[in-house]
């Protein structure tokens, strides 16, 4: 089969080449991939550090080509969405059936492919906070893949969202459900009950300091800036606020259920996939360049044909 394989002599460490077909275990279905999406983590960190020849990729939508031998999962021909730690960027991927989600027939695979990492991370981070109906919730990096889903899912849950992003994205983010948009941390005019941070560094410490005391909670999903966060002692000592880390793959129980639910919202038009770039996977180098240069504000989708 053809796949986007790790090649450290290629631009961005990836090249389309021949790769061995996947060998499924009895509990894995083989999916014929129709579309994949790219995530900052797999491009910026995974590809440069993975062994040559490996097929990476977390998010893929496609059709079941061969059902799992143990009888679990959907039958051949079913449109599905898949998430795994590797293997998405290929014509075929083998995935454990508890990470294969059945999605509405007729849904667009490209739109579906935006969901597995970005939308489930946003969903599960919001769940970590708890009930957010009527609460002020700050989302940093709101213009990015995770951020756009966090804004939309928090809005669907009844929160009052404050979105931090460059001014050029404010109209978009309001259309997605943000009640307030701020361009700099200095623009925040009142504390928030909860925050989701994907930027790290000074943004993380500022977001923590912006929480209600007591009971404010911050979920740290990412550190897109790569900067270290330094907390002044008074921001922690004597305060009753919580900061919690997050790692999607640490607990993927019921992830197929979440992907099916998100795909339903997408199909009903209640969730926007926020596709910022979409072309055939032959053009993946262009997408990766844009992503690394921060020229992509939303999800990059590759159609695999
Ligand atoms: N813990 C987990 O399981 C998990 C799951 C998913 C994602 N993540 C992490 O979450 C972070 C966001 O992921 P994503 O897919 O949403 O990425 P993305 O689409 O690239 O979005 C990054 C966001 O951060 C903003 N940003 C601000 N300063 C930045 C800087 N110095 N460098 C890069 N971006 C900066 C970007 O703003 P502009 O639009 O202005 O560039 C954008 O809004 C990444 O660190 C990713 O690895 C972690």
Short mmCIF file of C-alpha atoms and ligand atoms in Angstrom, two decimals:
data_model
loop_
_atom_site.label_atom_id
_atom_site.label_comp_id
_atom_site.label_asym_id
_atom_site.label_seq_id
_atom_site.Cartn_x
_atom_site.Cartn_y
_atom_site.Cartn_z
CA UNK A 1 0.00 0.00 0.00
CA UNK A 2 0.99 3.67 -0.20
CA UNK A 3 1.61 5.56 3.00
CA UNK A 4 3.15 8.72 4.37
CA UNK A 5 6.20 7.15 5.99
CA UNK A 6 8.88 8.63 8.22
CA UNK A 7 11.96 9.47 6.13
CA UNK A 8 14.49 11.74 7.86
CA UNK A 9 15.96 12.81 4.50
CA UNK A 10 12.58 14.20 3.36
CA UNK A 11 11.16 17.65 4.10
CA UNK A 12 9.43 17.54 7.51
CA UNK A 13 10.63 13.90 7.90
CA UNK A 14 7.75 12.47 5.83
CA UNK A 15 7.40 11.07 2.31
CA UNK A 16 4.72 9.14 0.44
CA UNK A 17 6.16 5.69 -0.31
CA UNK A 18 5.30 1.99 -0.41
CA UNK A 19 4.79 0.42 3.03
CA UNK A 20 3.79 -3.09 4.12
CA UNK A 21 0.05 -3.74 4.42
CA UNK A 22 -1.10 -3.77 8.06
CA UNK A 23 -1.32 -7.16 9.83
CA UNK A 24 -4.39 -6.94 12.06
CA UNK A 25 -4.65 -8.75 15.38
CA UNK A 26 -7.91 -10.69 15.91
CA UNK A 27 -9.53 -7.69 17.61
CA UNK A 28 -8.52 -5.22 14.89
CA UNK A 29 -10.53 -4.15 11.86
CA UNK A 30 -8.78 -3.02 8.68
CA UNK A 31 -9.99 0.37 7.47
CA UNK A 32 -9.62 1.71 3.94
CA UNK A 33 -8.69 5.30 4.73
CA UNK A 34 -10.50 8.10 2.86
CA UNK A 35 -9.25 11.15 4.77
CA UNK A 36 -6.90 12.03 7.61
CA UNK A 37 -6.19 15.17 9.57
CA UNK A 38 -2.92 16.51 10.92
CA UNK A 39 -2.23 17.48 14.53
CA UNK A 40 0.52 19.78 15.76
CA UNK A 41 1.89 17.12 18.13
CA UNK A 42 2.44 14.44 15.51
CA UNK A 43 4.02 16.88 13.03
CA UNK A 44 6.17 18.92 15.41
CA UNK A 45 7.30 16.17 17.80
CA UNK A 46 6.39 12.69 16.60
CA UNK A 47 7.68 12.79 12.99
CA UNK A 48 11.18 14.17 13.78
CA UNK A 49 11.69 11.58 16.53
CA UNK A 50 10.11 8.41 15.11
CA UNK A 51 12.18 5.60 13.54
CA UNK A 52 12.53 5.74 9.73
CA UNK A 53 9.92 3.71 7.83
CA UNK A 54 7.18 3.97 10.46
CA UNK A 55 3.67 5.02 9.43
CA UNK A 56 2.39 7.67 11.81
CA UNK A 57 -0.98 9.36 12.12
CA UNK A 58 -3.70 9.48 14.74
CA UNK A 59 -6.89 10.56 12.93
CA UNK A 60 -8.50 8.72 10.02
CA UNK A 61 -11.96 8.34 8.52
CA UNK A 62 -12.78 5.61 6.04
CA UNK A 63 -14.66 2.40 5.40
CA UNK A 64 -14.27 -1.02 7.06
CA UNK A 65 -12.41 -3.13 4.48
CA UNK A 66 -12.04 -6.21 6.70
CA UNK A 67 -13.97 -6.64 9.98
CA UNK A 68 -12.17 -7.91 13.09
CA UNK A 69 -11.72 -11.70 13.25
CA UNK A 70 -13.17 -11.86 16.78
CA UNK A 71 -16.53 -10.56 15.51
CA UNK A 72 -16.29 -7.23 17.36
CA UNK A 73 -16.84 -3.91 15.61
CA UNK A 74 -18.84 -2.95 12.55
CA UNK A 75 -19.22 -5.03 9.35
CA UNK A 76 -17.42 -4.45 6.04
CA UNK A 77 -18.52 -1.36 4.17
CA UNK A 78 -19.42 0.70 7.29
CA UNK A 79 -18.27 4.34 7.31
CA UNK A 80 -16.16 4.79 10.43
CA UNK A 81 -13.89 7.15 12.29
CA UNK A 82 -10.72 5.86 13.92
CA UNK A 83 -8.15 6.98 16.46
CA UNK A 84 -4.90 5.31 17.35
CA UNK A 85 -1.35 6.22 18.31
CA UNK A 86 0.00 5.44 14.79
CA UNK A 87 -0.90 4.15 11.33
CA UNK A 88 -3.49 6.64 10.03
CA UNK A 89 -1.48 8.14 7.17
CA UNK A 90 -1.89 5.19 4.82
CA UNK A 91 -4.32 3.62 2.39
CA UNK A 92 -5.15 0.97 5.01
CA UNK A 93 -4.89 0.98 8.80
CA UNK A 94 -5.55 -1.76 11.36
CA UNK A 95 -7.27 -0.50 14.52
CA UNK A 96 -8.62 -2.10 17.71
CA UNK A 97 -12.39 -2.13 17.37
CA UNK A 98 -12.87 -0.18 20.61
CA UNK A 99 -11.25 2.75 18.77
CA UNK A 100 -13.50 2.41 15.69
CA UNK A 101 -16.60 4.62 15.77
CA UNK A 102 -19.63 4.14 13.55
CA UNK A 103 -20.66 7.46 12.04
CA UNK A 104 -23.67 8.66 10.04
CA UNK A 105 -23.85 7.21 6.52
CA UNK A 106 -23.17 9.89 3.94
CA UNK A 107 -21.05 12.06 6.26
CA UNK A 108 -18.02 13.71 4.66
CA UNK A 109 -14.87 11.73 5.58
CA UNK A 110 -12.77 14.91 5.44
CA UNK A 111 -14.94 16.66 8.01
CA UNK A 112 -15.04 13.50 10.16
CA UNK A 113 -11.25 13.19 10.10
CA UNK A 114 -10.92 16.49 12.01
CA UNK A 115 -12.53 14.97 15.12
CA UNK A 116 -10.53 12.13 16.71
CA UNK A 117 -7.72 13.97 18.53
CA UNK A 118 -8.75 17.63 18.46
CA UNK A 119 -12.46 17.32 19.27
CA UNK A 120 -12.25 14.43 21.74
CA UNK A 121 -9.44 16.24 23.61
CA UNK A 122 -11.59 19.37 23.84
CA UNK A 123 -14.59 17.30 24.93
CA UNK A 124 -12.73 15.35 27.58
CA UNK A 125 -10.98 18.45 28.93
CA UNK A 126 -14.37 20.11 29.34
CA UNK A 127 -15.69 16.99 31.11
CA UNK A 128 -12.76 17.24 33.51
CA UNK A 129 -14.06 20.70 34.50
CA UNK A 130 -17.60 19.44 35.14
CA UNK A 131 -20.85 21.35 34.68
CA UNK A 132 -20.12 24.59 32.82
CA UNK A 133 -23.67 25.80 32.21
CA UNK A 134 -23.62 29.56 32.74
CA UNK A 135 -19.95 29.59 33.79
CA UNK A 136 -17.23 31.87 32.36
CA UNK A 137 -14.76 29.56 30.60
CA UNK A 138 -11.51 30.79 29.08
CA UNK A 139 -10.11 29.02 25.99
CA UNK A 140 -6.56 29.93 24.95
CA UNK A 141 -5.25 29.14 21.46
CA UNK A 142 -8.90 29.39 20.42
CA UNK A 143 -7.99 29.78 16.73
CA UNK A 144 -6.33 26.33 16.59
CA UNK A 145 -7.62 22.81 16.06
CA UNK A 146 -8.35 21.96 19.71
CA UNK A 147 -9.32 25.55 20.55
CA UNK A 148 -12.06 25.81 17.92
CA UNK A 149 -13.66 22.59 19.14
CA UNK A 150 -13.33 23.68 22.78
CA UNK A 151 -15.14 26.94 22.00
CA UNK A 152 -17.95 25.15 20.17
CA UNK A 153 -18.44 22.34 22.68
CA UNK A 154 -18.35 24.75 25.63
CA UNK A 155 -20.94 26.94 23.88
CA UNK A 156 -23.15 23.88 23.22
CA UNK A 157 -22.85 23.11 26.95
CA UNK A 158 -24.15 26.57 27.90
CA UNK A 159 -20.90 28.23 29.00
CA UNK A 160 -20.00 31.89 28.55
CA UNK A 161 -16.78 31.55 26.57
CA UNK A 162 -13.90 33.97 26.58
CA UNK A 163 -11.69 33.10 23.60
CA UNK A 164 -8.06 34.24 23.46
CA UNK A 165 -6.81 34.54 19.86
CA UNK A 166 -5.36 37.01 17.38
CA UNK A 167 -7.87 39.71 16.42
CA UNK A 168 -8.26 38.41 12.85
CA UNK A 169 -10.04 35.32 14.24
CA UNK A 170 -12.50 37.11 16.49
CA UNK A 171 -15.43 37.22 14.04
CA UNK A 172 -15.00 33.47 13.31
CA UNK A 173 -14.82 32.60 16.97
CA UNK A 174 -17.94 34.59 17.81
CA UNK A 175 -19.73 32.74 15.00
CA UNK A 176 -18.62 29.49 16.64
CA UNK A 177 -20.12 30.54 19.98
CA UNK A 178 -17.57 32.67 21.85
CA UNK A 179 -19.31 35.35 23.95
CA UNK A 180 -16.12 37.40 24.39
CA UNK A 181 -12.95 37.51 22.31
CA UNK A 182 -9.69 38.91 23.60
CA UNK A 183 -6.47 39.50 21.67
CA UNK A 184 -4.09 39.77 24.62
CA UNK A 185 -4.05 38.58 28.20
CA UNK A 186 -4.35 42.23 29.35
CA UNK A 187 -7.84 42.36 27.79
CA UNK A 188 -9.40 39.94 30.30
CA UNK A 189 -11.58 42.05 32.60
CA UNK A 190 -12.94 39.51 35.12
CA UNK A 191 -11.94 36.13 36.56
CA UNK A 192 -13.10 32.89 34.98
CA UNK A 193 -14.50 29.74 36.59
CA UNK A 194 -12.45 27.49 34.33
CA UNK A 195 -9.81 27.58 31.64
CA UNK A 196 -8.50 25.32 28.90
CA UNK A 197 -4.95 26.12 27.89
CA UNK A 198 -3.10 24.80 24.82
CA UNK A 199 -0.29 27.38 24.67
CA UNK A 200 1.66 26.89 27.90
CA UNK A 201 4.45 29.22 29.12
CA UNK A 202 3.33 32.64 30.34
CA UNK A 203 -0.17 32.05 28.96
CA UNK A 204 -0.57 29.06 31.28
CA UNK A 205 0.50 30.98 34.40
CA UNK A 206 -1.71 33.94 33.43
CA UNK A 207 -4.69 31.63 32.82
CA UNK A 208 -4.14 30.05 36.25
CA UNK A 209 -3.99 33.49 37.88
CA UNK A 210 -7.25 34.40 36.10
CA UNK A 211 -9.24 31.66 37.85
CA UNK A 212 -11.82 32.22 40.56
CA UNK A 213 -10.41 31.64 44.02
CA UNK A 214 -11.67 29.33 45.45
CA UNK A 215 -12.74 26.57 43.07
CA UNK A 216 -11.35 27.73 39.71
CA UNK A 217 -9.99 24.91 37.56
CA UNK A 218 -7.55 24.93 34.65
CA UNK A 219 -6.97 22.02 32.27
CA UNK A 220 -3.56 22.15 30.62
CA UNK A 221 -3.87 20.31 27.29
CA UNK A 222 -0.85 21.51 25.37
CA UNK A 223 2.21 23.73 25.18
CA UNK A 224 2.11 24.92 21.58
CA UNK A 225 4.52 27.76 22.47
CA UNK A 226 7.15 25.32 23.78
CA UNK A 227 7.86 27.84 26.56
CA UNK A 228 8.33 26.87 30.18
CA UNK A 229 5.76 28.02 32.73
CA UNK A 230 6.97 29.69 35.94
CA UNK A 231 4.55 30.14 38.82
CA UNK A 232 5.26 32.87 41.34
CA UNK A 233 4.93 31.38 44.85
CA UNK A 234 1.90 33.52 45.83
CA UNK A 235 -0.07 32.23 42.86
CA UNK A 236 -0.08 28.75 44.40
CA UNK A 237 0.39 29.10 48.15
CA UNK A 238 -2.73 29.92 50.12
CA UNK A 239 -4.97 29.59 47.07
CA UNK A 240 -7.73 27.05 46.43
CA UNK A 241 -7.51 26.66 42.67
CA UNK A 242 -6.77 23.55 40.66
CA UNK A 243 -4.52 22.88 37.69
CA UNK A 244 -4.70 19.50 36.03
CA UNK A 245 -2.77 17.93 33.18
CA UNK A 246 -4.37 16.10 30.30
CA UNK A 247 -3.27 13.33 27.95
CA UNK A 248 -5.85 11.91 25.57
CA UNK A 249 -4.21 8.51 25.11
CA UNK A 250 -3.90 7.96 28.87
CA UNK A 251 -7.51 6.82 28.93
CA UNK A 252 -9.32 5.96 25.72
CA UNK A 253 -12.18 4.01 27.29
CA UNK A 254 -15.44 4.80 25.46
CA UNK A 255 -13.55 6.90 22.90
CA UNK A 256 -15.58 5.31 20.07
CA UNK A 257 -18.75 6.45 21.85
CA UNK A 258 -17.41 10.02 22.02
CA UNK A 259 -16.39 10.01 18.35
CA UNK A 260 -19.84 8.73 17.31
CA UNK A 261 -21.49 11.48 19.37
CA UNK A 262 -19.22 14.20 17.88
CA UNK A 263 -19.77 12.87 14.35
CA UNK A 264 -23.52 13.11 14.99
CA UNK A 265 -23.18 16.78 16.01
CA UNK A 266 -21.10 17.40 12.89
CA UNK A 267 -23.63 15.69 10.64
CA UNK A 268 -26.48 17.72 12.20
CA UNK A 269 -24.55 20.93 11.46
CA UNK A 270 -24.16 21.71 15.18
CA UNK A 271 -20.37 21.38 15.09
CA UNK A 272 -18.15 23.05 12.48
CA UNK A 273 -15.05 21.01 11.52
CA UNK A 274 -13.19 24.29 11.00
CA UNK A 275 -11.20 22.98 8.06
CA UNK A 276 -8.47 25.49 7.26
CA UNK A 277 -6.72 23.50 4.52
CA UNK A 278 -7.84 20.49 2.48
CA UNK A 279 -6.18 18.80 -0.50
CA UNK A 280 -5.06 15.39 -1.73
CA UNK A 281 -2.37 13.82 0.49
CA UNK A 282 0.17 14.22 -2.35
CA UNK A 283 0.29 17.84 -1.15
CA UNK A 284 0.93 17.04 2.51
CA UNK A 285 4.27 18.90 2.53
CA UNK A 286 2.42 22.15 1.87
CA UNK A 287 -0.03 21.54 4.73
CA UNK A 288 2.78 20.69 7.13
CA UNK A 289 4.74 23.81 6.21
CA UNK A 290 1.68 25.98 6.82
CA UNK A 291 0.96 24.24 10.12
CA UNK A 292 4.50 24.63 11.44
CA UNK A 293 4.60 28.29 10.32
CA UNK A 294 1.34 29.03 12.14
CA UNK A 295 -0.36 29.87 8.85
CA UNK A 296 -3.16 27.34 9.39
CA UNK A 297 -5.90 28.29 11.82
CA UNK A 298 -8.07 25.24 12.22
CA UNK A 299 -7.65 21.70 10.89
CA UNK A 300 -5.61 20.47 7.91
CA UNK A 301 -7.29 17.59 6.08
CA UNK A 302 -5.65 15.27 3.55
CA UNK A 303 -7.85 13.27 1.18
CA UNK A 304 -6.30 9.83 0.68
CA UNK A 305 -7.00 8.52 -2.80
N1 LIG B 1 -2.56 16.46 25.89
C1 LIG B 1 -3.14 15.93 24.84
O1 LIG B 1 -3.57 14.77 24.83
C2 LIG B 1 -3.26 16.78 23.61
C3 LIG B 1 -4.27 16.53 22.68
C4 LIG B 1 -4.39 17.40 21.59
C5 LIG B 1 -3.51 18.47 21.45
N2 LIG B 1 -2.54 18.65 22.37
C6 LIG B 1 -1.62 19.81 22.29
O2 LIG B 1 -2.41 20.99 22.33
C7 LIG B 1 -1.74 22.02 21.62
C8 LIG B 1 -2.68 22.60 20.57
O3 LIG B 1 -2.96 21.63 19.59
P1 LIG B 1 -3.72 22.06 18.26
O4 LIG B 1 -3.87 20.83 17.45
O5 LIG B 1 -4.91 22.88 18.58
O6 LIG B 1 -2.60 23.01 17.60
P2 LIG B 1 -2.81 24.20 16.56
O7 LIG B 1 -3.99 23.92 15.69
O8 LIG B 1 -1.50 24.44 15.94
O9 LIG B 1 -3.22 25.43 17.49
C9 LIG B 1 -2.28 26.06 18.33
C10 LIG B 1 -2.93 27.30 18.93
O10 LIG B 1 -2.01 27.90 19.83
C11 LIG B 1 -1.80 29.27 19.43
N3 LIG B 1 -0.43 29.68 19.75
C12 LIG B 1 -0.11 30.74 20.53
N4 LIG B 1 1.22 30.86 20.65
C13 LIG B 1 1.76 29.88 19.90
C14 LIG B 1 3.09 29.50 19.59
N5 LIG B 1 4.13 30.17 20.10
N6 LIG B 1 3.28 28.45 18.77
C15 LIG B 1 2.24 27.77 18.26
N7 LIG B 1 0.93 28.09 18.52
C16 LIG B 1 0.70 29.13 19.33
C17 LIG B 1 -2.09 29.28 17.96
O11 LIG B 1 -2.38 30.61 17.58
P3 LIG B 1 -2.20 31.12 16.05
O12 LIG B 1 -3.44 30.63 15.35
O13 LIG B 1 -2.15 32.58 16.17
O14 LIG B 1 -0.95 30.49 15.52
C18 LIG B 1 -3.28 28.34 17.88
O15 LIG B 1 -4.45 29.00 18.27
C19 LIG B 1 -0.48 21.39 21.03
O16 LIG B 1 0.59 21.65 21.91
C20 LIG B 1 -0.81 19.90 21.02
O17 LIG B 1 0.35 19.10 21.05
C21 LIG B 1 -2.39 17.84 23.45
#
